[in-house]
Amino acid sequence: MALKANAIAPTYLHRSFFTPQAPSLPPIKRYHRYNTHIRLRCRSSLVDEQQKEVVSFSEPENSLIEALIGVQGRGRSVSSQQLSNVERAVSVLEGLEGVRDPTNSSLIEGRWQLVFTTRPGTASIIQRTFVGVDFFSVFQEIFLRTNDPRVSNIVKFSDAIGELKVEAAASVKDGKRILFQFDKAAFSFKFLPFKVPYPVPFRLLGDEAKGWLDTTYLSPSGNLRISRGNKGTTFVLQKRTEARQNLLLAISAGKRVEEAIDKLISEYRNENKFQQELLEGDWNMLWSSQMETDSWIENAANGLMGMQIIKNGQMKFRVDMLLGMRFSMTGTFVKSADDTYDVSMDDAAIIGGPFGYPVEMESRFKLQLLYNDGKIRITRGYNNILFVHLRVGEPKQV
């Protein structure tokens, strides 16, 4: 016997956000949810939040940034295909002419945010403990032109809590290599007027506290750096992150997502860098401006969880359940304006193995495409809710 439910959304249509006369986006609700099944590669405080200019990269550098989009836990959880793409992009940059003798350049100095490492759980003390945790930001500071040259690794817990700083005395061996030896570490908590020592006996560690760091690529802009450590680890670091990266950082942090969305859209709205079509593929729902309701099946039917698959003019919502079962709802979409689609979802079922149990549901709504670069997509859909999706796979048969 078929289950019955109703999920018909009111019909509405917003004017295009990208036209000069378009009104501003409606206020985003202050409660949010994001997909806990996807953890992104880096997190927490945004680098240079006050910077207003757009961050730009060369074409080979942008290939690396593209490969890193969607990698989880700074490399802690990465598919073989993702790793291959990152390694290929890193290899290309290392073969190009970046800044010569980077350790002699002032561009290497300053605070760098770690965005990727090949061994987040097996390298240094700070990496083993914190690097794979999305809720923290990880930085590296390099200051070589002082009376006390230093390389420091920093974990920033949050603006309200504070950070852990592990410092090393440093020296330059040649144009690429920095030698270092960790010698002190401390927590700096915002709620305490003093530092709390980090309990690591560096003097007793001997050679374990020593190491070297080769910079194999430093961008002429001074914004992107690739380094390799003495334990075989590859690091990708940036001084400033671009708008798409900042959105993913905000989603992982679970805060200021609407601000990051507004900035991304405003930066690209006049540059025509986005696709105005619903591209085929598997799109994982990362975040929405609406919390899930008490009804699991209603959440699934309205796209508030799981995967959205687009193929051959059809759209499918797919949510994996327990014991190999899944919820599936298929429908069609028709373009009704430059950036808007009429969506009708009416073929729902709970599927277990070769068996399907029909669920009588239908959902009709307008879907407005606000941003789409082929990897990240921002839409306004059912019940005027904002959605952020990440493309995670090649198109599959619906």
XYZ file of N, CA and C in Angstrom, residues 248-370:
369
model
N 33.386 27.609 1.569
C 33.538 26.263 2.107
C 34.076 26.298 3.534
N 34.963 27.250 3.812
C 35.457 27.424 5.175
C 34.320 27.786 6.123
N 33.465 28.706 5.681
C 32.353 29.145 6.524
C 31.361 28.021 6.770
N 31.107 27.195 5.753
C 30.195 26.064 5.927
C 30.761 25.079 6.938
N 32.056 24.788 6.847
C 32.672 23.885 7.820
C 32.612 24.462 9.221
N 32.754 25.794 9.322
C 32.698 26.447 10.628
C 31.273 26.514 11.159
N 30.292 26.491 10.253
C 28.902 26.600 10.681
C 28.513 28.009 11.076
N 29.212 29.003 10.523
C 28.875 30.385 10.861
C 29.255 31.308 9.710
N 28.545 32.437 9.619
C 28.804 33.479 8.639
C 28.730 32.955 7.204
N 27.884 31.947 6.993
C 27.760 31.380 5.658
C 27.090 32.380 4.717
N 26.047 33.045 5.190
C 25.343 34.005 4.336
C 26.256 35.141 3.902
N 27.158 35.551 4.773
C 28.114 36.592 4.409
C 29.056 36.113 3.303
N 29.501 34.869 3.415
C 30.388 34.306 2.392
C 29.656 34.124 1.065
N 28.375 33.743 1.124
C 27.568 33.607 -0.092
C 27.430 34.953 -0.785
N 27.085 35.976 -0.013
C 26.912 37.311 -0.587
C 28.198 37.795 -1.257
N 29.339 37.531 -0.620
C 30.611 37.986 -1.172
C 30.942 37.247 -2.458
N 30.709 35.934 -2.474
C 30.985 35.155 -3.677
C 30.134 35.636 -4.838
N 28.833 35.817 -4.606
C 27.932 36.250 -5.667
C 28.296 37.651 -6.152
N 28.605 38.555 -5.214
C 28.920 39.932 -5.601
C 30.207 40.010 -6.412
N 31.171 39.136 -6.126
C 32.429 39.151 -6.863
C 32.271 38.639 -8.290
N 31.326 37.713 -8.501
C 31.209 37.060 -9.798
C 29.999 37.523 -10.608
N 29.134 38.316 -10.011
C 27.876 38.674 -10.682
C 28.105 39.464 -11.972
N 29.157 40.276 -12.008
C 29.413 41.105 -13.184
C 30.514 40.545 -14.086
N 31.024 39.365 -13.762
C 32.140 38.822 -14.523
C 31.731 37.667 -15.432
N 30.466 37.250 -15.332
C 29.945 36.165 -16.189
C 30.813 34.914 -16.123
N 31.280 34.583 -14.926
C 32.120 33.409 -14.756
C 31.317 32.180 -14.344
N 30.000 32.336 -14.231
C 29.187 31.225 -13.782
C 28.325 30.682 -14.920
N 27.926 29.429 -14.767
C 27.069 28.774 -15.745
C 25.609 29.039 -15.389
N 24.831 29.478 -16.377
C 23.421 29.752 -16.119
C 22.543 28.558 -16.480
N 23.116 27.375 -16.470
C 22.358 26.160 -16.727
C 22.543 25.208 -15.556
N 21.546 24.351 -15.319
C 21.670 23.290 -14.315
C 22.517 22.180 -14.926
N 23.760 22.119 -14.544
C 24.679 21.158 -15.130
C 24.406 19.748 -14.619
N 24.574 18.769 -15.497
C 24.378 17.382 -15.100
C 25.472 16.934 -14.130
N 25.121 15.964 -13.304
C 26.090 15.411 -12.362
C 25.464 15.106 -11.021
N 26.299 14.635 -10.090
C 25.876 14.342 -8.718
C 26.254 15.523 -7.843
N 25.260 16.131 -7.231
C 25.469 17.335 -6.424
C 25.106 17.036 -4.970
N 26.102 17.119 -4.096
C 25.853 16.854 -2.688
C 25.435 18.139 -1.975
N 24.354 18.062 -1.193
C 23.860 19.222 -0.482
C 24.747 19.488 0.741
N 25.479 20.607 0.707
C 26.380 20.958 1.799
C 25.711 21.776 2.882
N 24.828 22.682 2.474
C 24.274 23.651 3.439
C 22.961 24.188 2.914
N 22.056 24.493 3.833
C 20.833 25.204 3.476
C 20.508 26.203 4.570
N 19.772 27.238 4.212
C 19.419 28.281 5.175
C 18.234 27.884 6.047
N 17.695 26.703 5.829
C 16.552 26.207 6.604
C 16.945 24.953 7.366
N 16.606 24.890 8.630
C 16.822 23.670 9.387
C 15.900 22.565 8.885
N 16.321 21.349 9.116
C 15.455 20.219 8.816
C 14.243 20.242 9.743
N 13.116 19.743 9.230
C 11.906 19.659 10.036
C 11.900 18.346 10.814
N 10.842 18.114 11.572
C 10.725 16.870 12.329
C 10.413 15.675 11.433
N 9.961 15.957 10.219
C 9.591 14.886 9.305
C 10.772 14.534 8.411
N 11.348 13.358 8.616
C 12.501 12.935 7.821
C 12.150 12.842 6.349
N 11.011 12.270 6.044
C 10.646 12.051 4.642
C 10.330 13.376 3.953
N 9.802 14.339 4.696
C 9.552 15.659 4.120
C 10.872 16.359 3.810
N 11.855 16.222 4.712
C 13.179 16.795 4.460
C 13.782 16.222 3.188
N 13.683 14.895 3.052
C 14.238 14.231 1.877
C 13.524 14.679 0.601
N 12.211 14.812 0.660
C 11.424 15.176 -0.516
C 11.659 16.616 -0.941
N 12.106 17.454 -0.027
C 12.325 18.863 -0.342
C 13.807 19.196 -0.553
N 14.644 18.166 -0.627
C 16.052 18.376 -0.938
C 16.879 18.917 0.193
N 16.409 18.766 1.431
C 17.122 19.295 2.589
C 18.203 18.351 3.101
N 18.422 17.261 2.402
C 19.482 16.326 2.779
C 19.855 15.490 1.564
N 21.022 14.864 1.627
C 21.396 13.894 0.619
C 21.899 14.479 -0.685
N 21.702 13.732 -1.750
C 22.273 14.009 -3.065
C 21.197 14.463 -4.034
N 21.578 15.387 -4.928
C 20.715 15.782 -6.033
C 21.417 15.364 -7.323
N 20.744 14.559 -8.122
C 21.321 14.048 -9.366
C 20.556 14.643 -10.538
N 21.287 15.226 -11.472
C 20.669 15.840 -12.644
C 21.181 15.122 -13.889
N 20.233 14.638 -14.690
C 20.605 13.877 -15.879
C 19.438 13.862 -16.867
N 19.717 14.188 -18.132
C 18.731 14.081 -19.207
C 17.424 14.805 -18.900
N 17.515 16.013 -18.361
C 16.319 16.798 -18.082
C 15.534 16.344 -16.878
N 16.084 15.425 -16.094
C 15.430 14.964 -14.875
C 16.262 15.326 -13.657
N 15.578 15.471 -12.538
C 16.218 15.733 -11.261
C 15.795 14.656 -10.272
N 16.765 14.154 -9.521
C 16.462 13.147 -8.512
C 17.036 13.560 -7.166
N 16.226 13.431 -6.115
C 16.714 13.540 -4.743
C 16.991 12.122 -4.246
N 18.188 11.882 -3.726
C 18.521 10.553 -3.224
C 19.137 10.675 -1.834
N 18.564 9.931 -0.896
C 19.043 9.942 0.484
C 19.280 8.511 0.934
N 20.497 8.191 1.305
C 20.813 6.846 1.800
C 20.284 6.671 3.212
N 19.680 5.499 3.461
C 19.101 5.190 4.760
C 19.902 4.055 5.391
N 19.354 3.480 6.426
C 20.002 2.367 7.106
C 19.844 1.072 6.317
N 20.768 0.142 6.548
C 20.668 -1.227 6.029
C 20.558 -1.262 4.511
N 21.244 -0.343 3.843
C 21.265 -0.352 2.396
C 20.024 0.190 1.724
N 19.081 0.713 2.490
C 17.877 1.280 1.902
C 18.107 2.753 1.577
N 17.331 3.270 0.636
C 17.460 4.675 0.277
C 16.112 5.237 -0.154
N 15.987 6.546 0.003
C 14.806 7.260 -0.472
C 15.164 7.907 -1.804
N 14.260 7.803 -2.752
C 14.483 8.374 -4.076
C 13.232 9.107 -4.529
N 13.433 10.297 -5.086
C 12.307 11.056 -5.632
C 12.769 11.724 -6.925
N 12.063 11.436 -8.007
C 12.467 11.903 -9.330
C 11.415 12.838 -9.895
N 11.869 13.804 -10.675
C 10.956 14.736 -11.317
C 11.609 15.379 -12.525
N 10.994 16.429 -13.013
C 11.482 17.127 -14.193
C 11.651 18.607 -13.883
N 12.439 19.284 -14.729
C 12.593 20.730 -14.589
C 12.584 21.367 -15.971
N 11.997 22.560 -16.044
C 11.884 23.296 -17.294
C 12.328 24.727 -17.035
N 13.187 25.231 -17.896
C 13.670 26.595 -17.732
C 12.560 27.580 -18.052
N 12.276 28.491 -17.101
C 11.191 29.451 -17.283
C 11.693 30.884 -17.358
N 12.970 31.109 -17.051
C 13.599 32.423 -17.154
C 15.097 32.198 -17.298
N 15.870 33.285 -17.443
C 17.303 33.145 -17.669
C 17.987 32.324 -16.589
N 17.541 32.489 -15.344
C 18.208 31.804 -14.229
C 17.231 31.031 -13.359
N 16.048 30.732 -13.873
C 14.995 30.128 -13.059
C 14.391 28.911 -13.761
N 14.081 27.893 -12.963
C 13.494 26.654 -13.469
C 12.226 26.322 -12.695
N 11.249 25.765 -13.414
C 10.072 25.186 -12.773
C 10.368 23.708 -12.529
N 10.306 23.314 -11.264
C 10.633 21.938 -10.888
C 9.379 21.237 -10.392
N 9.173 20.022 -10.890
C 8.042 19.200 -10.462
C 8.561 17.817 -10.081
N 8.484 17.484 -8.777
C 8.955 16.199 -8.273
C 7.734 15.374 -7.886
N 7.573 14.186 -8.483
C 6.326 13.444 -8.230
C 6.485 11.928 -8.261
N 7.705 11.421 -8.362
C 7.905 9.969 -8.430
C 8.811 9.552 -7.271
N 8.212 9.226 -6.132
C 8.969 8.933 -4.912
C 8.836 7.470 -4.525
N 9.908 6.953 -3.913
C 9.890 5.560 -3.464
C 10.974 5.346 -2.428
N 10.746 4.360 -1.560
C 11.781 3.869 -0.658
C 12.278 2.562 -1.251
N 13.587 2.481 -1.516
C 14.147 1.372 -2.280
C 15.076 0.544 -1.400
N 14.892 -0.764 -1.441
C 15.766 -1.688 -0.750
C 16.135 -2.818 -1.676
N 17.395 -2.811 -2.136
C 17.803 -3.844 -3.091
C 17.007 -3.726 -4.369
N 16.441 -4.838 -4.852
C 15.675 -4.787 -6.105
C 14.224 -4.350 -5.905
N 13.828 -4.079 -4.656
C 12.422 -3.772 -4.360
C 12.234 -2.280 -4.102
N 11.091 -1.771 -4.533
C 10.737 -0.383 -4.299
C 9.345 -0.265 -3.720
N 9.163 0.662 -2.796
C 7.878 0.889 -2.141
C 7.425 2.303 -2.470
N 6.442 2.472 -3.347
C 6.025 3.806 -3.788
C 5.547 4.676 -2.628
N 5.868 5.949 -2.709
C 5.412 6.944 -1.742
C 4.713 8.043 -2.522
N 3.433 8.261 -2.236
C 2.662 9.260 -2.984
C 2.996 10.651 -2.450
N 3.888 11.326 -3.158
C 4.296 12.679 -2.779
C 4.471 13.489 -4.048
N 4.316 14.781 -3.926
C 4.712 15.662 -5.012
C 5.156 16.997 -4.425
N 6.104 17.604 -5.116
C 6.649 18.881 -4.679
C 6.913 19.726 -5.915
N 6.339 20.922 -5.935
C 6.535 21.838 -7.061
C 7.088 23.153 -6.523
N 8.117 23.665 -7.188
C 8.711 24.910 -6.716
C 9.527 25.553 -7.827
N 9.853 26.820 -7.620
C 10.758 27.542 -8.504
C 12.176 27.362 -7.990
N 13.125 27.140 -8.900
C 14.530 27.014 -8.543
C 15.309 28.115 -9.250
N 15.849 29.046 -8.464
C 16.628 30.151 -9.026
C 18.115 29.867 -8.864
N 18.829 29.943 -9.969
C 20.262 29.683 -9.975
C 21.003 30.989 -9.705
N 21.664 31.068 -8.550
C 22.363 32.285 -8.145
C 23.849 32.244 -8.487
